[in-house]
C-alpha cells in the first residue's frame, strides 16, 4: 500500500506542470529508496549523468538483489551485460546501482521490467561503459560545433539516439509522438528547452552525426542526419 501511495504522489507531482514532467527521470519505487530520500540520509540515492555500466564481476557474472538491505537475489547477469543506472545509493565503498534497464551483450536495445524491478547491483562489480562522453573526449579534434538554429528539429521526423556513432547501441527510439512532446510550446516565460544539441561529427563513411540530449543527460547520445531511423528498434504498442 505504501508503494502504491508513493507512486500516486509522484505521478501527481510529475503531471502537475509540464516543466516538472520535462525534468522527470526514472527513480526506484521501493521502500529502501524512499526511506533514505525522506530522511535525507547521507546514504540516499544520488542521480548521476553518466548512466551506462557493464557487468564485470570476479566470478564472470553479477547478481542483482531486491535492495541493499534485503539481499534476496533477483537475477544474475553474465559479464558484458550493460545496465542503465541513473541512481547510485550508499556511501564510501558500499555503493549500489539502482538498475533502470538492461541490455544483454550483443543486443541493440535496453529493456526494463515495470512489473518486477531489476533491483540493485554492487557497484564494485561494474565498470563504466564506453559512452558519448568518452567518445567526445577521444574524438575532440574531429567534432565541430553544430548550428542548431539552422536545423528544424520538430519537422525532421523520427530518429534514433545511439550511445555513440556506429555503436549499434540504441539509447532511445524517438517516435513522432515523442518528437511532438519534445517540441511542445511551454510558453515564452518557461525558458526551458527539452532538447539540446552538442557537436557534430563526420564518420569515416561520410555520414553526419549530431550529439543531442533529450530532457536529461541519461537520454544523451548521437543521431545520424543521413540515416535517421536506419537500424533502430521501434517499440510496438
CSV table of C-alpha atoms in Angstrom, one decimal:
chain,number,residue,atom,x,y,z
A,1,UNK,CA,0.0,0.0,0.0
A,2,UNK,CA,2.9,2.4,0.9
A,3,UNK,CA,4.5,1.8,-2.5
A,4,UNK,CA,1.2,2.5,-4.3
A,5,UNK,CA,0.6,5.7,-2.3
A,6,UNK,CA,4.1,7.0,-3.1
A,7,UNK,CA,3.7,6.1,-6.8
A,8,UNK,CA,0.5,8.1,-6.8
A,9,UNK,CA,2.1,11.1,-5.1
A,10,UNK,CA,5.0,11.1,-7.6
A,11,UNK,CA,2.6,10.8,-10.6
A,12,UNK,CA,0.6,13.7,-9.3
A,13,UNK,CA,3.7,15.8,-8.9
A,14,UNK,CA,5.0,15.0,-12.3
A,15,UNK,CA,1.8,15.7,-14.1
A,16,UNK,CA,1.0,19.0,-12.2
A,17,UNK,CA,3.0,21.2,-14.6
A,18,UNK,CA,4.8,20.5,-17.9
A,19,UNK,CA,8.3,21.7,-16.8
A,20,UNK,CA,8.3,19.3,-13.9
A,21,UNK,CA,7.3,16.5,-16.3
A,22,UNK,CA,10.1,17.5,-18.6
A,23,UNK,CA,12.6,17.1,-15.8
A,24,UNK,CA,11.3,13.8,-14.6
A,25,UNK,CA,13.6,10.8,-14.7
A,26,UNK,CA,13.1,7.2,-13.7
A,27,UNK,CA,13.5,6.5,-10.0
A,28,UNK,CA,13.3,3.3,-7.9
A,29,UNK,CA,9.9,2.7,-6.3
A,30,UNK,CA,10.9,0.6,-3.3
A,31,UNK,CA,10.7,1.4,0.4
A,32,UNK,CA,14.6,1.4,0.7
A,33,UNK,CA,14.9,4.3,-1.8
A,34,UNK,CA,12.0,6.3,-0.4
A,35,UNK,CA,13.0,6.0,3.2
A,36,UNK,CA,16.6,7.2,2.5
A,37,UNK,CA,15.2,10.1,0.4
A,38,UNK,CA,12.6,11.1,3.0
A,39,UNK,CA,15.1,11.0,5.9
A,40,UNK,CA,17.7,12.9,3.9
A,41,UNK,CA,20.2,10.2,4.8
A,42,UNK,CA,23.8,10.5,3.7
A,43,UNK,CA,23.3,7.1,2.0
A,44,UNK,CA,20.4,8.4,-0.1
A,45,UNK,CA,20.4,7.5,-3.8
A,46,UNK,CA,22.0,10.2,-5.9
A,47,UNK,CA,21.3,11.0,-9.5
A,48,UNK,CA,24.2,10.8,-12.0
A,49,UNK,CA,24.5,12.0,-15.5
A,50,UNK,CA,26.6,9.1,-16.9
A,51,UNK,CA,24.3,6.2,-16.6
A,52,UNK,CA,25.8,3.3,-18.5
A,53,UNK,CA,27.8,0.4,-16.9
A,54,UNK,CA,28.9,-3.0,-17.8
A,55,UNK,CA,28.9,-6.2,-15.6
A,56,UNK,CA,32.4,-7.1,-14.6
A,57,UNK,CA,32.2,-9.5,-11.7
A,58,UNK,CA,35.1,-11.5,-10.5
A,59,UNK,CA,33.1,-14.7,-10.9
A,60,UNK,CA,32.2,-13.9,-14.5
A,61,UNK,CA,28.7,-12.6,-13.6
A,62,UNK,CA,27.0,-10.1,-11.4
A,63,UNK,CA,23.9,-10.5,-9.2
A,64,UNK,CA,21.1,-8.0,-8.6
A,65,UNK,CA,19.3,-8.0,-5.2
A,66,UNK,CA,16.0,-6.6,-4.1
A,67,UNK,CA,17.6,-3.8,-2.1
A,68,UNK,CA,21.0,-3.3,-0.4
A,69,UNK,CA,19.3,-4.1,2.9
A,70,UNK,CA,17.3,-7.1,1.5
A,71,UNK,CA,19.9,-9.2,-0.2
A,72,UNK,CA,17.3,-11.5,-1.8
A,73,UNK,CA,18.6,-12.4,-5.2
A,74,UNK,CA,16.6,-11.1,-8.1
A,75,UNK,CA,18.7,-12.2,-11.1
A,76,UNK,CA,22.2,-12.9,-12.4
A,77,UNK,CA,23.8,-11.4,-15.5
A,78,UNK,CA,27.0,-12.5,-17.3
A,79,UNK,CA,29.9,-10.1,-17.7
A,80,UNK,CA,29.4,-7.8,-20.6
A,81,UNK,CA,25.8,-7.2,-19.9
A,82,UNK,CA,25.1,-3.4,-19.9
A,83,UNK,CA,23.0,-1.6,-17.4
A,84,UNK,CA,21.4,1.8,-17.3
A,85,UNK,CA,21.9,3.1,-13.8
A,86,UNK,CA,20.7,6.7,-13.1
A,87,UNK,CA,20.8,6.4,-9.3
A,88,UNK,CA,23.7,5.2,-7.1
A,89,UNK,CA,22.9,4.5,-3.4
A,90,UNK,CA,25.1,4.2,-0.3
A,91,UNK,CA,28.4,5.8,0.6
A,92,UNK,CA,32.1,5.1,0.6
A,93,UNK,CA,32.9,1.6,-0.7
A,94,UNK,CA,29.4,0.4,-0.1
A,95,UNK,CA,27.7,1.7,-3.2
A,96,UNK,CA,24.8,0.1,-5.1
A,97,UNK,CA,23.5,0.9,-8.5
A,98,UNK,CA,19.7,1.0,-8.9
A,99,UNK,CA,19.1,-0.7,-12.3
A,100,UNK,CA,16.7,1.0,-14.6
A,101,UNK,CA,17.2,-1.1,-17.7
A,102,UNK,CA,19.3,-4.0,-19.1
A,103,UNK,CA,21.0,-4.7,-22.4
A,104,UNK,CA,22.3,-8.2,-22.9
A,105,UNK,CA,25.7,-8.3,-24.7
A,106,UNK,CA,25.1,-8.4,-28.5
A,107,UNK,CA,21.6,-6.9,-28.3
A,108,UNK,CA,20.8,-3.4,-29.6
A,109,UNK,CA,18.3,-2.0,-27.1
A,110,UNK,CA,17.8,-1.7,-23.4
A,111,UNK,CA,14.7,-3.2,-21.8
A,112,UNK,CA,13.1,-2.5,-18.4
A,113,UNK,CA,10.7,-4.6,-16.4
A,114,UNK,CA,8.0,-2.3,-15.0
A,115,UNK,CA,6.2,-5.2,-13.1
A,116,UNK,CA,9.3,-6.7,-11.4
A,117,UNK,CA,12.0,-4.1,-10.8
A,118,UNK,CA,15.5,-5.3,-11.6
A,119,UNK,CA,16.9,-4.3,-8.2
A,120,UNK,CA,20.4,-3.2,-7.2
A,121,UNK,CA,23.9,-4.3,-8.1
A,122,UNK,CA,27.1,-3.9,-6.1
A,123,UNK,CA,29.0,-1.1,-7.7
A,124,UNK,CA,32.2,-3.0,-7.2
A,125,UNK,CA,31.0,-5.5,-9.8
A,126,UNK,CA,30.5,-2.8,-12.5
A,127,UNK,CA,32.7,-0.7,-14.9
A,128,UNK,CA,31.7,2.3,-16.9
A,129,UNK,CA,30.6,1.6,-20.4
A,130,UNK,CA,32.1,3.4,-23.4
A,131,UNK,CA,29.6,6.3,-23.6
A,132,UNK,CA,29.2,9.5,-25.5
A,133,UNK,CA,31.3,11.4,-23.0
A,134,UNK,CA,34.2,9.0,-23.7
A,135,UNK,CA,33.6,9.2,-27.4
A,136,UNK,CA,33.6,13.0,-27.4
A,137,UNK,CA,36.9,13.0,-25.5
A,138,UNK,CA,38.5,10.5,-27.9
A,139,UNK,CA,37.3,12.5,-31.0
A,140,UNK,CA,37.5,16.0,-29.7
A,141,UNK,CA,39.7,17.1,-32.6
A,142,UNK,CA,37.1,15.8,-35.1
A,143,UNK,CA,34.0,17.2,-33.5
A,144,UNK,CA,32.8,20.6,-34.6
A,145,UNK,CA,30.0,22.9,-33.3
A,146,UNK,CA,26.6,22.2,-34.6
A,147,UNK,CA,24.4,25.1,-35.7
A,148,UNK,CA,21.0,24.0,-34.3
A,149,UNK,CA,19.4,27.2,-35.3
A,150,UNK,CA,19.5,26.1,-38.9
A,151,UNK,CA,18.0,22.7,-38.2
A,152,UNK,CA,14.3,22.2,-38.0
A,153,UNK,CA,14.2,19.5,-35.3
A,154,UNK,CA,10.4,19.5,-35.0
A,155,UNK,CA,9.8,18.8,-38.6
A,156,UNK,CA,12.7,16.3,-39.2
A,157,UNK,CA,10.6,13.2,-38.3
A,158,UNK,CA,11.5,10.2,-36.1
A,159,UNK,CA,15.1,9.4,-35.3
A,160,UNK,CA,17.3,7.1,-33.2
A,161,UNK,CA,19.6,8.2,-30.5
A,162,UNK,CA,22.7,5.9,-30.3
A,163,UNK,CA,25.2,5.7,-27.5
A,164,UNK,CA,28.0,6.7,-29.8
A,165,UNK,CA,28.2,7.0,-33.7
A,166,UNK,CA,28.1,3.5,-35.2
A,167,UNK,CA,28.0,1.8,-31.8
A,168,UNK,CA,24.8,-0.1,-32.6
A,169,UNK,CA,23.6,0.5,-29.0
A,170,UNK,CA,20.3,2.3,-29.0
A,171,UNK,CA,19.6,4.8,-26.2
A,172,UNK,CA,16.2,5.9,-27.5
A,173,UNK,CA,14.0,5.5,-30.5
A,174,UNK,CA,12.3,8.9,-30.8
A,175,UNK,CA,8.9,8.3,-32.2
A,176,UNK,CA,6.7,11.0,-33.8
A,177,UNK,CA,4.7,11.3,-30.6
A,178,UNK,CA,7.9,11.8,-28.6
A,179,UNK,CA,9.0,14.5,-31.1
A,180,UNK,CA,5.7,16.3,-30.6
A,181,UNK,CA,6.1,16.1,-26.9
A,182,UNK,CA,9.7,17.4,-27.0
A,183,UNK,CA,8.5,20.3,-29.3
A,184,UNK,CA,5.6,21.2,-27.1
A,185,UNK,CA,5.4,25.0,-26.6
A,186,UNK,CA,5.8,25.7,-22.9
A,187,UNK,CA,5.2,29.4,-23.1
A,188,UNK,CA,7.6,32.4,-23.5
A,189,UNK,CA,8.3,32.6,-19.8
A,190,UNK,CA,9.3,28.9,-19.3
A,191,UNK,CA,12.8,29.4,-20.6
A,192,UNK,CA,13.1,25.6,-20.8
A,193,UNK,CA,14.4,23.6,-23.8
A,194,UNK,CA,13.5,19.9,-23.9
A,195,UNK,CA,16.4,19.1,-26.3
A,196,UNK,CA,19.9,20.5,-26.7
A,197,UNK,CA,22.5,19.9,-29.4
A,198,UNK,CA,26.2,19.3,-28.8
A,199,UNK,CA,28.8,18.9,-31.5
A,200,UNK,CA,28.7,17.3,-35.0
A,201,UNK,CA,30.9,14.5,-36.2
A,202,UNK,CA,31.5,13.0,-39.7
A,203,UNK,CA,32.4,9.3,-39.6
A,204,UNK,CA,34.8,7.5,-42.0
A,205,UNK,CA,31.9,6.8,-44.4
A,206,UNK,CA,31.0,10.4,-44.6
A,207,UNK,CA,27.8,10.1,-42.5
A,208,UNK,CA,27.0,13.1,-40.3
A,209,UNK,CA,26.2,12.7,-36.7
A,210,UNK,CA,24.9,15.2,-34.1
A,211,UNK,CA,25.1,15.0,-30.4
A,212,UNK,CA,21.8,15.5,-28.6
A,213,UNK,CA,20.3,15.5,-25.1
A,214,UNK,CA,16.6,14.8,-24.7
A,215,UNK,CA,15.2,16.2,-21.4
A,216,UNK,CA,18.1,14.9,-19.2
A,217,UNK,CA,21.6,13.5,-19.6
A,218,UNK,CA,20.6,9.8,-19.4
A,219,UNK,CA,18.9,10.4,-22.8
A,220,UNK,CA,22.2,11.6,-24.3
A,221,UNK,CA,23.8,10.3,-27.4
A,222,UNK,CA,24.1,10.8,-31.2
A,223,UNK,CA,21.8,10.6,-34.1
A,224,UNK,CA,22.7,10.4,-37.8
A,225,UNK,CA,21.4,13.1,-40.1
A,226,UNK,CA,21.9,10.8,-43.1
A,227,UNK,CA,20.1,7.7,-41.6
A,228,UNK,CA,17.6,9.0,-39.0
A,229,UNK,CA,16.0,5.7,-38.2
A,230,UNK,CA,18.1,3.1,-40.0
A,231,UNK,CA,18.9,0.1,-37.8
A,232,UNK,CA,16.7,1.3,-34.9
A,233,UNK,CA,14.2,-0.7,-33.0
A,234,UNK,CA,10.8,0.9,-32.5
A,235,UNK,CA,8.7,-0.2,-29.6
A,236,UNK,CA,5.4,-1.7,-30.5
A,237,UNK,CA,2.3,-0.6,-28.7
